[in-house]
Structures are given as structure tokens and as C-alpha cells.
CSV table of C-alpha atoms and ligand atoms in Angstrom, one decimal:
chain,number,residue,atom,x,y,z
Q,1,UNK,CA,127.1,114.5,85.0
Q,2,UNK,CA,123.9,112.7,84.8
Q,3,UNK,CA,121.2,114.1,86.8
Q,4,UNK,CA,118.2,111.8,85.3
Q,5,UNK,CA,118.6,108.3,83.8
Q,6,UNK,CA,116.7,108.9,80.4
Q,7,UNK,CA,115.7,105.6,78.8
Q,8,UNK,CA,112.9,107.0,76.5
Q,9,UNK,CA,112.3,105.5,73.3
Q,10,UNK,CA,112.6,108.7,71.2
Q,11,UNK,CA,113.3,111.5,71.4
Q,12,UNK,CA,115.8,109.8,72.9
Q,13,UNK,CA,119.2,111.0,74.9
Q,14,UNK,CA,121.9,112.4,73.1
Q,15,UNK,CA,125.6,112.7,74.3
Q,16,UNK,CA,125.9,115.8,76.9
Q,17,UNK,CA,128.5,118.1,74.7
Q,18,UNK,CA,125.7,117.7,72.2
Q,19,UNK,CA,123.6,119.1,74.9
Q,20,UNK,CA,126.1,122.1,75.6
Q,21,UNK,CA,127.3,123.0,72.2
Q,22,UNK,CA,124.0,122.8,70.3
Q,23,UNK,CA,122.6,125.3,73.5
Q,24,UNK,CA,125.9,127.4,72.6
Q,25,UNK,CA,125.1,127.6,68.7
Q,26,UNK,CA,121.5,128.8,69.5
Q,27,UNK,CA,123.0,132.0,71.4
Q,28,UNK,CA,125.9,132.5,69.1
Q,29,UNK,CA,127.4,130.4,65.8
Q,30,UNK,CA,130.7,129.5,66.0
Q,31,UNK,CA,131.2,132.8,67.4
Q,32,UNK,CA,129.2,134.6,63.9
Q,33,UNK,CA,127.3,136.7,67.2
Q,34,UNK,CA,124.4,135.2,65.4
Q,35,UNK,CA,121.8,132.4,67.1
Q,36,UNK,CA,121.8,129.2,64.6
Q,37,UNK,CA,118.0,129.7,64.8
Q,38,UNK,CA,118.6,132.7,62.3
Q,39,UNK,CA,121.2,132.6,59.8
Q,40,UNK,CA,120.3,131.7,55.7
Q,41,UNK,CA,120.3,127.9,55.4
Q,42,UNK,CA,122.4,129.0,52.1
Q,43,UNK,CA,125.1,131.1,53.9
Q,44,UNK,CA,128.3,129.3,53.8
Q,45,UNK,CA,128.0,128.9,57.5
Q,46,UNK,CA,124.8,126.8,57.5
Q,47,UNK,CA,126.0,124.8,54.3
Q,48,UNK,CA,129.2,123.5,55.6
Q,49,UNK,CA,126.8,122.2,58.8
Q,50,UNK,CA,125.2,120.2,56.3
Q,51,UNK,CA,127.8,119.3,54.1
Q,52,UNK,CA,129.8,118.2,57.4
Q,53,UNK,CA,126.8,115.5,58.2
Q,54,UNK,CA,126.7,114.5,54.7
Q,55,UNK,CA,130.2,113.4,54.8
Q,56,UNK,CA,129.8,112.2,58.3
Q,57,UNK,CA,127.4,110.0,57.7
Q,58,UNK,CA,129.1,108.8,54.4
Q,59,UNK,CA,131.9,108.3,56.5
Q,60,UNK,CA,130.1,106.1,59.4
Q,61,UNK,CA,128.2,104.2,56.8
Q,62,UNK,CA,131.4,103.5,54.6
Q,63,UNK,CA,129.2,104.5,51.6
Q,64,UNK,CA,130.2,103.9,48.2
Q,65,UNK,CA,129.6,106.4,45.0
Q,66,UNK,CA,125.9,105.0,44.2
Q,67,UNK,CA,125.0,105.9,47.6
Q,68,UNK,CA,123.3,109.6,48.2
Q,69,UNK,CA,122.6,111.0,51.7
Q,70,UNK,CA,119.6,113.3,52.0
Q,71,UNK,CA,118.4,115.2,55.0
Q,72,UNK,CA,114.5,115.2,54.4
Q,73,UNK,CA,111.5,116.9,56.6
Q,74,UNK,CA,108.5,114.5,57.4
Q,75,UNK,CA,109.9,112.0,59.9
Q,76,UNK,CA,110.2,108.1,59.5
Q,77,UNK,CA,106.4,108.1,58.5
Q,78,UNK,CA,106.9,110.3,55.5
Q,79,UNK,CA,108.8,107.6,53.7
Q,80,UNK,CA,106.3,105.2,54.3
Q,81,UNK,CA,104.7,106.7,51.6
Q,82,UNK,CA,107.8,108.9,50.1
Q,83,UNK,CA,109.4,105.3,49.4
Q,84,UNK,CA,106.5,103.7,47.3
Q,85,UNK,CA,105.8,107.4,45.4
Q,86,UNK,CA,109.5,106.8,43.9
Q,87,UNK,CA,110.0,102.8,43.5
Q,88,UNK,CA,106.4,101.5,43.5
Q,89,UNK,CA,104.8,101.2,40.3
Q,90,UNK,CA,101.1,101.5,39.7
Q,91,UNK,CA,100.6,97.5,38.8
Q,92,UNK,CA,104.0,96.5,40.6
Q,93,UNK,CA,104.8,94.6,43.9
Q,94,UNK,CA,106.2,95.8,46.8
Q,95,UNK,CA,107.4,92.9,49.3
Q,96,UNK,CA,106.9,94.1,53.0
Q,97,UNK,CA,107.7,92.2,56.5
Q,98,UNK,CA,105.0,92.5,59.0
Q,99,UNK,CA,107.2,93.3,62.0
Q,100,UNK,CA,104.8,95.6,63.8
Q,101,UNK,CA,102.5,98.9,63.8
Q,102,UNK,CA,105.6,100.6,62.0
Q,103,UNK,CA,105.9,97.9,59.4
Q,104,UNK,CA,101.9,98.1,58.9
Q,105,UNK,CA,101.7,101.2,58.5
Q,106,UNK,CA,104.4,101.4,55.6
Q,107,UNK,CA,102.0,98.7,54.0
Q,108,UNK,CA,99.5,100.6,54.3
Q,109,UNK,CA,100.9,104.0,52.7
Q,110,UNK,CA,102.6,101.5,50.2
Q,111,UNK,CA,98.8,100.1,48.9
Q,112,UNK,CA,97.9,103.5,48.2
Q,113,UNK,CA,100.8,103.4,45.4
Q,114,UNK,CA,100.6,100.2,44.1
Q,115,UNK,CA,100.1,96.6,45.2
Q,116,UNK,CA,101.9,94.9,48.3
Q,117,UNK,CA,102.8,90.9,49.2
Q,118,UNK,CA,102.8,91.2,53.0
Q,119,UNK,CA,105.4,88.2,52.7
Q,120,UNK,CA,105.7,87.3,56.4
Q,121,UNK,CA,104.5,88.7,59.7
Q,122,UNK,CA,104.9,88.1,63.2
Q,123,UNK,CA,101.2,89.6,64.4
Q,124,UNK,CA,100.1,86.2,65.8
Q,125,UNK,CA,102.0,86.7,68.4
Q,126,UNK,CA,102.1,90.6,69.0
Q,127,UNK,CA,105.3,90.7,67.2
Q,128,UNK,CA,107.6,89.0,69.9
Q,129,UNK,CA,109.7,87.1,67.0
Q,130,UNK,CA,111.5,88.4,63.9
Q,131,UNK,CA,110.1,86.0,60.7
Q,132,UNK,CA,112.6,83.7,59.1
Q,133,UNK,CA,112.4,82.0,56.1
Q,134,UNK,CA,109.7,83.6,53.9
Q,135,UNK,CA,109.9,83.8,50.3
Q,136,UNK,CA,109.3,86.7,48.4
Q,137,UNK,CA,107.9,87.2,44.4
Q,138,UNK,CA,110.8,87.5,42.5
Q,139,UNK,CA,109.1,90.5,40.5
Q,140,UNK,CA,108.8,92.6,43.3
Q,141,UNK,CA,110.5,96.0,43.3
Q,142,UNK,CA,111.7,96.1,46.7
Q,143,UNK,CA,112.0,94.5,49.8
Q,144,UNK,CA,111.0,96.6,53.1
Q,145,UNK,CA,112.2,95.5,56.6
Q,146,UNK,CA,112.0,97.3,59.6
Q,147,UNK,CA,115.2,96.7,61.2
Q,148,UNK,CA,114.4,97.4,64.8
Q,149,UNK,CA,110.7,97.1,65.9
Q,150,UNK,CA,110.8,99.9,68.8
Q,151,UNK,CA,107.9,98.9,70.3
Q,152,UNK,CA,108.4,95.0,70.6
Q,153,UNK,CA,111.8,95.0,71.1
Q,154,UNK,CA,113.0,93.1,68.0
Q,155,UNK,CA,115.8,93.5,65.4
Q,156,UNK,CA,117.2,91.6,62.4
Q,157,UNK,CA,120.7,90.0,63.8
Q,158,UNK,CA,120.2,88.9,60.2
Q,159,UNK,CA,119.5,90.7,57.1
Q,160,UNK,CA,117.7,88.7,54.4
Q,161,UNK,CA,119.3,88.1,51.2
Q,162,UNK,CA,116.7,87.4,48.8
Q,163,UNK,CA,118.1,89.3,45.6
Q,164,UNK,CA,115.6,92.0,45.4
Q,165,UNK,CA,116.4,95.3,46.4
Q,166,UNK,CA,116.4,96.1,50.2
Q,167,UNK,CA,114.3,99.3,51.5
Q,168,UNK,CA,114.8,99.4,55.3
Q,169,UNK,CA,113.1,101.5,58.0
Q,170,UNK,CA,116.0,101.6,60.3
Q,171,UNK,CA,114.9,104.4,62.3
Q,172,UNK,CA,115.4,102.5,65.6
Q,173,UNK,CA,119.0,101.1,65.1
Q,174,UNK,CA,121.1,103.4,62.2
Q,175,UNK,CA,124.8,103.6,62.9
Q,176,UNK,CA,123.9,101.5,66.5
Q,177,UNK,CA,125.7,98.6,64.8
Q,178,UNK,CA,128.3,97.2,61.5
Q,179,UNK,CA,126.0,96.6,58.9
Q,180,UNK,CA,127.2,96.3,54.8
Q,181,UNK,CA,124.7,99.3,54.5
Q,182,UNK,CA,126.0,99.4,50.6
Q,183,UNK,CA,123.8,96.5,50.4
Q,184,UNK,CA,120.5,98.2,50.9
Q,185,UNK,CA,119.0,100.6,47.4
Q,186,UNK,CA,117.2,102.8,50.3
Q,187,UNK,CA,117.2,103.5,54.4
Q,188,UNK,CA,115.6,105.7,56.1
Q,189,UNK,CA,115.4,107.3,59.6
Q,190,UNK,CA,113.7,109.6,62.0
Q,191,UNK,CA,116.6,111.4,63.7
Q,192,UNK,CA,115.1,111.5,67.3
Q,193,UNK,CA,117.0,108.4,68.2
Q,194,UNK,CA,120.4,107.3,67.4
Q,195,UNK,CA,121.3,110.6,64.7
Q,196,UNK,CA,120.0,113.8,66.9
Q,197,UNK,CA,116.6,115.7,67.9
Q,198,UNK,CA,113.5,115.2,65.7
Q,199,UNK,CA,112.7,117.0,62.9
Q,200,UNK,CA,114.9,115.6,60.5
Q,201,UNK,CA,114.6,112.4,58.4
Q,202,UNK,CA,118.5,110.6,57.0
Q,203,UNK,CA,117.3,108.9,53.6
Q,204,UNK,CA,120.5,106.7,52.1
Q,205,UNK,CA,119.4,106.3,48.6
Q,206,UNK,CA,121.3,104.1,45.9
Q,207,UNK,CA,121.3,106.8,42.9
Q,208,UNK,CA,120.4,103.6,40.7
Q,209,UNK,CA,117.0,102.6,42.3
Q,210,UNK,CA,115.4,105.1,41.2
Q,211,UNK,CA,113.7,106.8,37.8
Q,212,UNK,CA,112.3,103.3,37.0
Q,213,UNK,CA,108.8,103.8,37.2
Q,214,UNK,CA,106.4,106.3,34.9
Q,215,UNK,CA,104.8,108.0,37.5
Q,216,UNK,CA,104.7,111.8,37.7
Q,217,UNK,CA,105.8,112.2,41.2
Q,218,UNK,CA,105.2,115.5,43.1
Q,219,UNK,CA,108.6,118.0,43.0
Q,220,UNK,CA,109.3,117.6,47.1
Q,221,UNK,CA,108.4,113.9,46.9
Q,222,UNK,CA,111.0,113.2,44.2
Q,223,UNK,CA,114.1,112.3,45.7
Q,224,UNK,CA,116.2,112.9,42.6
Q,225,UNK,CA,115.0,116.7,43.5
Q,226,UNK,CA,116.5,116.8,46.3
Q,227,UNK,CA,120.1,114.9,45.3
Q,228,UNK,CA,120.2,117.6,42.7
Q,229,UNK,CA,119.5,120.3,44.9
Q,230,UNK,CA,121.8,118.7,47.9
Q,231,UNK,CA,118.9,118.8,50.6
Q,232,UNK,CA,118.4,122.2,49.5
Q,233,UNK,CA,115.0,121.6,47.7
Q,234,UNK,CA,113.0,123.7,50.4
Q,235,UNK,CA,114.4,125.4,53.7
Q,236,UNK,CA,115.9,122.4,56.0
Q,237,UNK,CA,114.7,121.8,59.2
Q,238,UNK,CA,118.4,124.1,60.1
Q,239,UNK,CA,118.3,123.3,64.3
Q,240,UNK,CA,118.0,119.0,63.8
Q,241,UNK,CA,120.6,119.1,60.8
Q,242,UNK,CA,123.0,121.0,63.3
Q,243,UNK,CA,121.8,118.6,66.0
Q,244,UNK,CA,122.7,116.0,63.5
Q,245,UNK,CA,126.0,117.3,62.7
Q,246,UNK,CA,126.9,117.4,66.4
Q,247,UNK,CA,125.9,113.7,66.9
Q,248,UNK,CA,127.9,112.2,64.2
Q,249,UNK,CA,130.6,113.5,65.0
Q,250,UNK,CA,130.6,112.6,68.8
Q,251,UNK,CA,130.5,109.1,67.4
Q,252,UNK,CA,133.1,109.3,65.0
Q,253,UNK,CA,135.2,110.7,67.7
Q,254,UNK,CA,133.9,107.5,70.2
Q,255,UNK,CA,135.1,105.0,67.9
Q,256,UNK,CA,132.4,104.8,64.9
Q,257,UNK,CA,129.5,102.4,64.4
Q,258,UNK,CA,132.0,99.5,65.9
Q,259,UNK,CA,132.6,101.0,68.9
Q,260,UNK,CA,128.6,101.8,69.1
Q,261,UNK,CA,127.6,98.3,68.4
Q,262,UNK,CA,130.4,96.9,71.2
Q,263,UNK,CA,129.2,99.1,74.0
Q,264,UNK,CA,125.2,98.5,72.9
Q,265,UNK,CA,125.6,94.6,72.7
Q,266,UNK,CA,127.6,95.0,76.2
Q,267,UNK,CA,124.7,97.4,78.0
Q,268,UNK,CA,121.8,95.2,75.9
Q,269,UNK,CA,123.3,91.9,77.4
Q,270,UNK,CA,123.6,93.2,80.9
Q,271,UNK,CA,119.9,94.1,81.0
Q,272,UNK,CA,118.5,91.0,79.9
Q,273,UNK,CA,120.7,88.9,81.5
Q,274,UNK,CA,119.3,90.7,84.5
Q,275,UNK,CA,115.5,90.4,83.0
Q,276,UNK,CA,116.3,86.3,83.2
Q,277,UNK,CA,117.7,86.1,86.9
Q,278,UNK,CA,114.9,88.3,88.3
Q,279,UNK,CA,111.9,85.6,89.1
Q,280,UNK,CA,109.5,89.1,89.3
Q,281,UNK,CA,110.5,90.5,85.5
Q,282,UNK,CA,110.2,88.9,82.3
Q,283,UNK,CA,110.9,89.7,78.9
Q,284,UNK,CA,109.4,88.1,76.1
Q,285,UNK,CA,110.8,88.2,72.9
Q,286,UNK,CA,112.6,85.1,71.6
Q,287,UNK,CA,116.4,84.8,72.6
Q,288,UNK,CA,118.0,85.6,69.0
Q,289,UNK,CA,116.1,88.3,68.3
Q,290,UNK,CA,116.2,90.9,70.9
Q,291,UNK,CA,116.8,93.9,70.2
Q,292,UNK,CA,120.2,95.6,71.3
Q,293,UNK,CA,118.1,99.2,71.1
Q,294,UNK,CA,115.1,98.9,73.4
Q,295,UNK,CA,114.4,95.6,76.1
Q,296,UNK,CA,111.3,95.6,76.4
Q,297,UNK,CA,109.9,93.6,80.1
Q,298,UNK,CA,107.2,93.1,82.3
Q,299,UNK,CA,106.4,91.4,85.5
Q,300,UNK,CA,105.2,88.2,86.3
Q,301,UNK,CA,102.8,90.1,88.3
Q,302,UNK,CA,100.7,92.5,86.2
Q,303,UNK,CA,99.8,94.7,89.8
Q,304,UNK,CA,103.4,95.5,90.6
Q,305,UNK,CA,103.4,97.2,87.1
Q,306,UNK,CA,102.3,100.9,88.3
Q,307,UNK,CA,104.4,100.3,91.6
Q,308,UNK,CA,107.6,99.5,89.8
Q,309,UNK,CA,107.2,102.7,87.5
Q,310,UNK,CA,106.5,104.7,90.6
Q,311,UNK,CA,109.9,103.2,92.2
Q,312,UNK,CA,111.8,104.0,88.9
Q,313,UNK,CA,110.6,107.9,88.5
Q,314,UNK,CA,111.8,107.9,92.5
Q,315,UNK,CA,115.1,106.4,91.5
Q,316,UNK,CA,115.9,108.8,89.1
Q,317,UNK,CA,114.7,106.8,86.4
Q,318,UNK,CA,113.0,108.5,83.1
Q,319,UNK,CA,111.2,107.2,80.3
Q,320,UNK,CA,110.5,103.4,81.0
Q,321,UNK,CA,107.0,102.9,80.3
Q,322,UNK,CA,106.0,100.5,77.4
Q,323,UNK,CA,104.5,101.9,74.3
Q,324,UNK,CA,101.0,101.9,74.9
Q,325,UNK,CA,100.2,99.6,72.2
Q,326,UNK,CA,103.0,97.1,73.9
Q,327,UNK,CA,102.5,98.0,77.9
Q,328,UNK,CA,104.8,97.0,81.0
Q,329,UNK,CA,108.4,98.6,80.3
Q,330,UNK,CA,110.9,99.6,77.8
Q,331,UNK,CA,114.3,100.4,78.5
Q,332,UNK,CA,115.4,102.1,74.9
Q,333,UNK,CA,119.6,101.9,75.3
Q,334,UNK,CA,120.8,103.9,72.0
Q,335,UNK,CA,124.3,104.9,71.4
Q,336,UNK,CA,123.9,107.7,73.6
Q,337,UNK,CA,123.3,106.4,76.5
Q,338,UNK,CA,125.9,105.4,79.1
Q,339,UNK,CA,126.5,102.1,80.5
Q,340,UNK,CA,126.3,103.2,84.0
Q,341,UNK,CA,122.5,104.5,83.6
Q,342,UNK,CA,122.0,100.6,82.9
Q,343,UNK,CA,123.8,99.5,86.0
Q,344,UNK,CA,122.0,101.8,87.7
Q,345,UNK,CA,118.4,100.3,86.4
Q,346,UNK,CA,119.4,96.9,87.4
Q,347,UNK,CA,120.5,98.0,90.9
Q,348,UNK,CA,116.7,99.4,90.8
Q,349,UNK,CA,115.7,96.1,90.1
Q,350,UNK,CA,117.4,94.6,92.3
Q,351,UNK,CA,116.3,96.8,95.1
Q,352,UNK,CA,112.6,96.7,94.0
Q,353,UNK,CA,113.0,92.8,94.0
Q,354,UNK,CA,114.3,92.7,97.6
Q,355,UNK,CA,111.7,95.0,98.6
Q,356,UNK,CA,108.4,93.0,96.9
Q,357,UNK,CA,109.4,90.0,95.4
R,1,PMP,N1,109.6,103.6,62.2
R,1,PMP,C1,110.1,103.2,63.4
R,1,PMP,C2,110.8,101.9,63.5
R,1,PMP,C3,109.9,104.0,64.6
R,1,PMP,O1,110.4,103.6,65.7
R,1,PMP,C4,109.2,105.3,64.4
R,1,PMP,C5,109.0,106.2,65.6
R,1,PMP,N2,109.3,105.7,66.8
R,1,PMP,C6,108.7,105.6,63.2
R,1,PMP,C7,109.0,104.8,62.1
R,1,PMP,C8,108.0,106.9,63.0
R,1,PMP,O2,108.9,107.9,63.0
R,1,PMP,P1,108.4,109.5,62.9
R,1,PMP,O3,107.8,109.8,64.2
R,1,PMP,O4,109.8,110.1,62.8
R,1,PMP,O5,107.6,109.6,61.8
């Protein structure tokens, strides 16, 4: 039943038996007569949660063997700096896209490490385009995309092929689409969007990337602690892993990542096709590379801005505002949200339109 039509940006919705059975867990585990909130994290109980995403997510992603799945603390913005600690030597290059804040601020983290090539960057026009055709050294160590920019409203269609190993924030799209995610040596993602609640960080690692450089790297920093101990390295973050759990398997049961990716490109498409007949709303980011995850808009007339958002929290309507670094709107559509609260935002429109336009 939906009672409010939540299109925030993250935390994000999350499918409403996730709702129900993660509320369930927290008054009684599996019927244990124990809350979730207080069992070991190494009873068999709690380690068969997290085993159970592991394998989900292996699953999902069609993994192969070289591929490890780790369920970190630290959000997204951990790795910015987790990443380079592990692959970025001292005099080496890391090759970074400039695809917004997010992408800066892995640069940032990254310099601390060792030296970056920002190797393209979208900044000259507030980051309303996804780069093409850049080229990269070729004795870089990594290459690091963001793969949906959340607060511009852009996305890879394409993944770049340049034949250095791939590092990819996708914190904004994971599992929202069919991607050869084999192809990439390391992902990572906050969970608060398409995985579960926040609190939890998925890292994908390719076993092979890593143990290349000299550097002594802290014991929680090291990711080859925590394949060893399974996640296990320190006490997991026990609610978002469950959360996590719950998630995955809701999608697995709706079809997997094709499904997601059908229904996304289905609700994306119906917004923005909406966005282009309305003369009052625009959006601006180039045709081919909008994102599928959050449409960002505004309106021709900057005053009917704080109007609009007024018309949407009376309609129901949760979560639209722009980031503040971006303004206007942001409808964020991640797997979890249904198809219907996007009918119902473009009736909104439509409404709003015939009321002011
Ligand atoms: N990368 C991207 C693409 C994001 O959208 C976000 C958060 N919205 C982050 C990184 C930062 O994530 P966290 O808050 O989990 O550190």
C-alpha cells in the first residue's frame, strides 16, 4: 500500500516486505525470541544472514572465482580513500573521471596516496554530460568512474575500455542494470540506495588487484583482512547486512538485475519523456546520458520552483528537492520504487501545469 511517494535520493525506498520483515526480525529472529539488534554476529544465525547476501550478490552479479564480496563499514566515502590505501602506490598513477563532487572527492582522498591524472571532466558545465573519448596513461594502476553521478543525473550507458583496471563508485546504480561486472578489479557502494538501509558499504574486489604495492596498510584498511576473515574483521554493521540480505533477495525473486534494469529504463523513460512535453519543466542533461536512477529537472521559471515543491509535499510527494549543490528537483527512481509512484508524479505535473503554466 503506498501511503507517501518517496523519491529521495538516499536513503532511498526499499521494497515494503523489506519494510515488514526487517521490523519483524528486530522483535524476534526467525522466531530465535531474540531481537536481530542482539544476537553474536558469530552465532550461526547472524553468519548464515551474511553468508546468504554474499551468495546473493554473487549470484546477481554472475561473479566469477577472482571476484570477493565484502560487507565493509564507512559508506561510499570510505573507499575513496580505502581504494588508493590498497592499489595506489606512493609514485604511481591513479586515472580518475571528473563526473562530479563524488568523483572529486575520490581525487581528492586518492592524492593523499599517491599521484592522480584527472583524465577528463565534465565541471565546465556543472557536470550535465558524461566525457567521452579521453585517454588515459597507460601506467596507471586503475581507472575510477563513477557510474551514476546522483546529483547531476548522469550515468555511463557505456563503460570505457581502456585496458587498465576499472575501479567504479557505483553507489547510485549497483544491480539497477546488466553490466559484465567481472570486468571491473574493484566496485563499491553505499547500501542506502539500490542494496538496503545505510550503514553498510558492498566492495566487489577481484582477489588479483591487490598485494601489488609495498605499502604497509592499516589492518581494517586492508582488504585482504577482511576476505580472510569473511567480513568478520571487526563487528558488522548486523541491522544493514540483514537489511541487505532482505533486499537481494526481493530482487532475485523479481526477476534479477534484468528485470530491474527493464522496469528502471521503462519508469526513467516515462519521466523524461514527460520533462520534454511539459513547456514549464526542463531537464538538462544531454539525451544519451541520463541517468535511469535520478532525473534531475527544473523549471523554465526559477519562481515556480518553491511553489511546485509545495504542490508535490501536498500531493503526497516525498523527497524531490535537488541536492543543494544541484537545486530545482530530483526524482531518484531505484529498483525499489514502483512504477505507479511515477505515474503519479507526472499526473502532478500535469496538474501543476494546468494550474500555472
Ligand atoms: N558516491 C556516490 C555516487 C554517492 O551518491 C554517494 C552518496 N549519495 C557517495 C558516494 C557517498 O556515500 P556515503 O554517504 O555512503 O559515504
Amino acid at each position: 500500500m503506498i501511503l507517501i511517494h518517496n523519491f529521495n535520493a538516499g536513503p532511498s525506498i526499499l521494497p515494503e516486505e523489506v519494510y515488514q520483515q526487517a521490523s519483524r526480525a528486530i522483535l524476534n529472529l526467525n522466531e530465535t525470541g531474540v531481537s536481530l539488534l542482539s544476537i553474536g554476529h558469530r552465532t550461526p544465525e547472524f553468519v548464515s544472514i551474511l553468508e546468504e547476501a554474499r551468495s546473493l550478490v554473487r549470484e546477481l552479479m554472475e561473479l566469477d572465482d577472482e571476484h570477493e564480496v565484502l560487507f565493509l563499514h564507512g559508506g561510499a566515502s570510505m573507499q575513496f580513500m580505502q581504494v588508493p590505501a590498497n592499489l595506489l602506490a606512493k609514485h604511481g598513477v591513479a586515472a580518475i573521471a571528473d563526473t562530479g563532487v563524488w568523483s572529486t572527492k575520490a581525487i581528492r582522498e586518492a592524492e593523499v596516496f599517491g599521484k592522480v591524472e584527472v583524465v577528463c571532466s565534465s565541471k565546465d558545465t556543472n557536470y550535465n554530460y558524461i566525457p567521452k573519448d579521453f585517454a588515459v596513461p597507460n601506467d596507471a594502476a586503475y581507472l575510477h568512474i563513477t557510474t551514476n553521478n546522483t546529483i547531476y543525473g548522469t550515468q555511463w550507458k557505456e563503460i570505457p575500455d581502456t585496458g587498465l583496471p576499472l575501479v567504479a563508485d557505483m553507489s547510485s546504480d549497483i544491480l539497477s542494470r546488466k553490466i559484465n561486472f567481472n570486468r571491473f578489479a574493484l566496485i563499491y557502494a553505499g547500501a542506502q540506495k539500490n542494496i538496503g538501509a545505510a550503514g553498510v558499504t558492498l566492495v566487489v574486489v577481484n582477489r588479483r588487484i591487490l598485494g601489488k604495492i609495498k605499502r604497509k596498510i592499516p589492518t581494517l584498511l586492508d582488504y585482504r583482512n577482511h576476505i580472510r576473515e569473511q567480513s568478520l574483521l571487526s563487528t558488522p554493521p548486523v541491522f544493514a547486512v540483514y537489511v541487505a540480505m532482505l533486499t537481494l533477495r526481493w530482487l532475485k525473486n523479481n526477476g534479477g538485475v534484468a528485470e530491474m534494469e527493464k522496469r528502471n529504463r521503462e519508469k526513467a523513460a516515462m519521466l523524461y519523456k514527460a520533462i520534454d512535453e511539459m513547456p514549464l519543466f526542463r531537464a538538462h542533461v544531454a539525451a544519451e546520458d541520463r541517468s535511469d536512477m535520478n532525473v534531475c529537472f527544473s523549471m523554465a521559471d526559477k519562481q515556480l520552483e518553491p511553489k511546485f515543491l509545495q504542490y508535490c509535499t501536498e500531493n503526497d510527494i516525498y523527497g524531490i528537492a535537488g541536492h543543494r549543490l544541484a537545486g530545482a528537483f530530483r526524482a531518484s527512481l531505484y529498483n525499489a520504487l514502483p512504477r505507479e509512484s511515477v505515474e503519479h508524479l507526472i499526473k502532478v505535473m500535469k496538474a501543476f501545469s494546468a494550474q500555472f503554466g
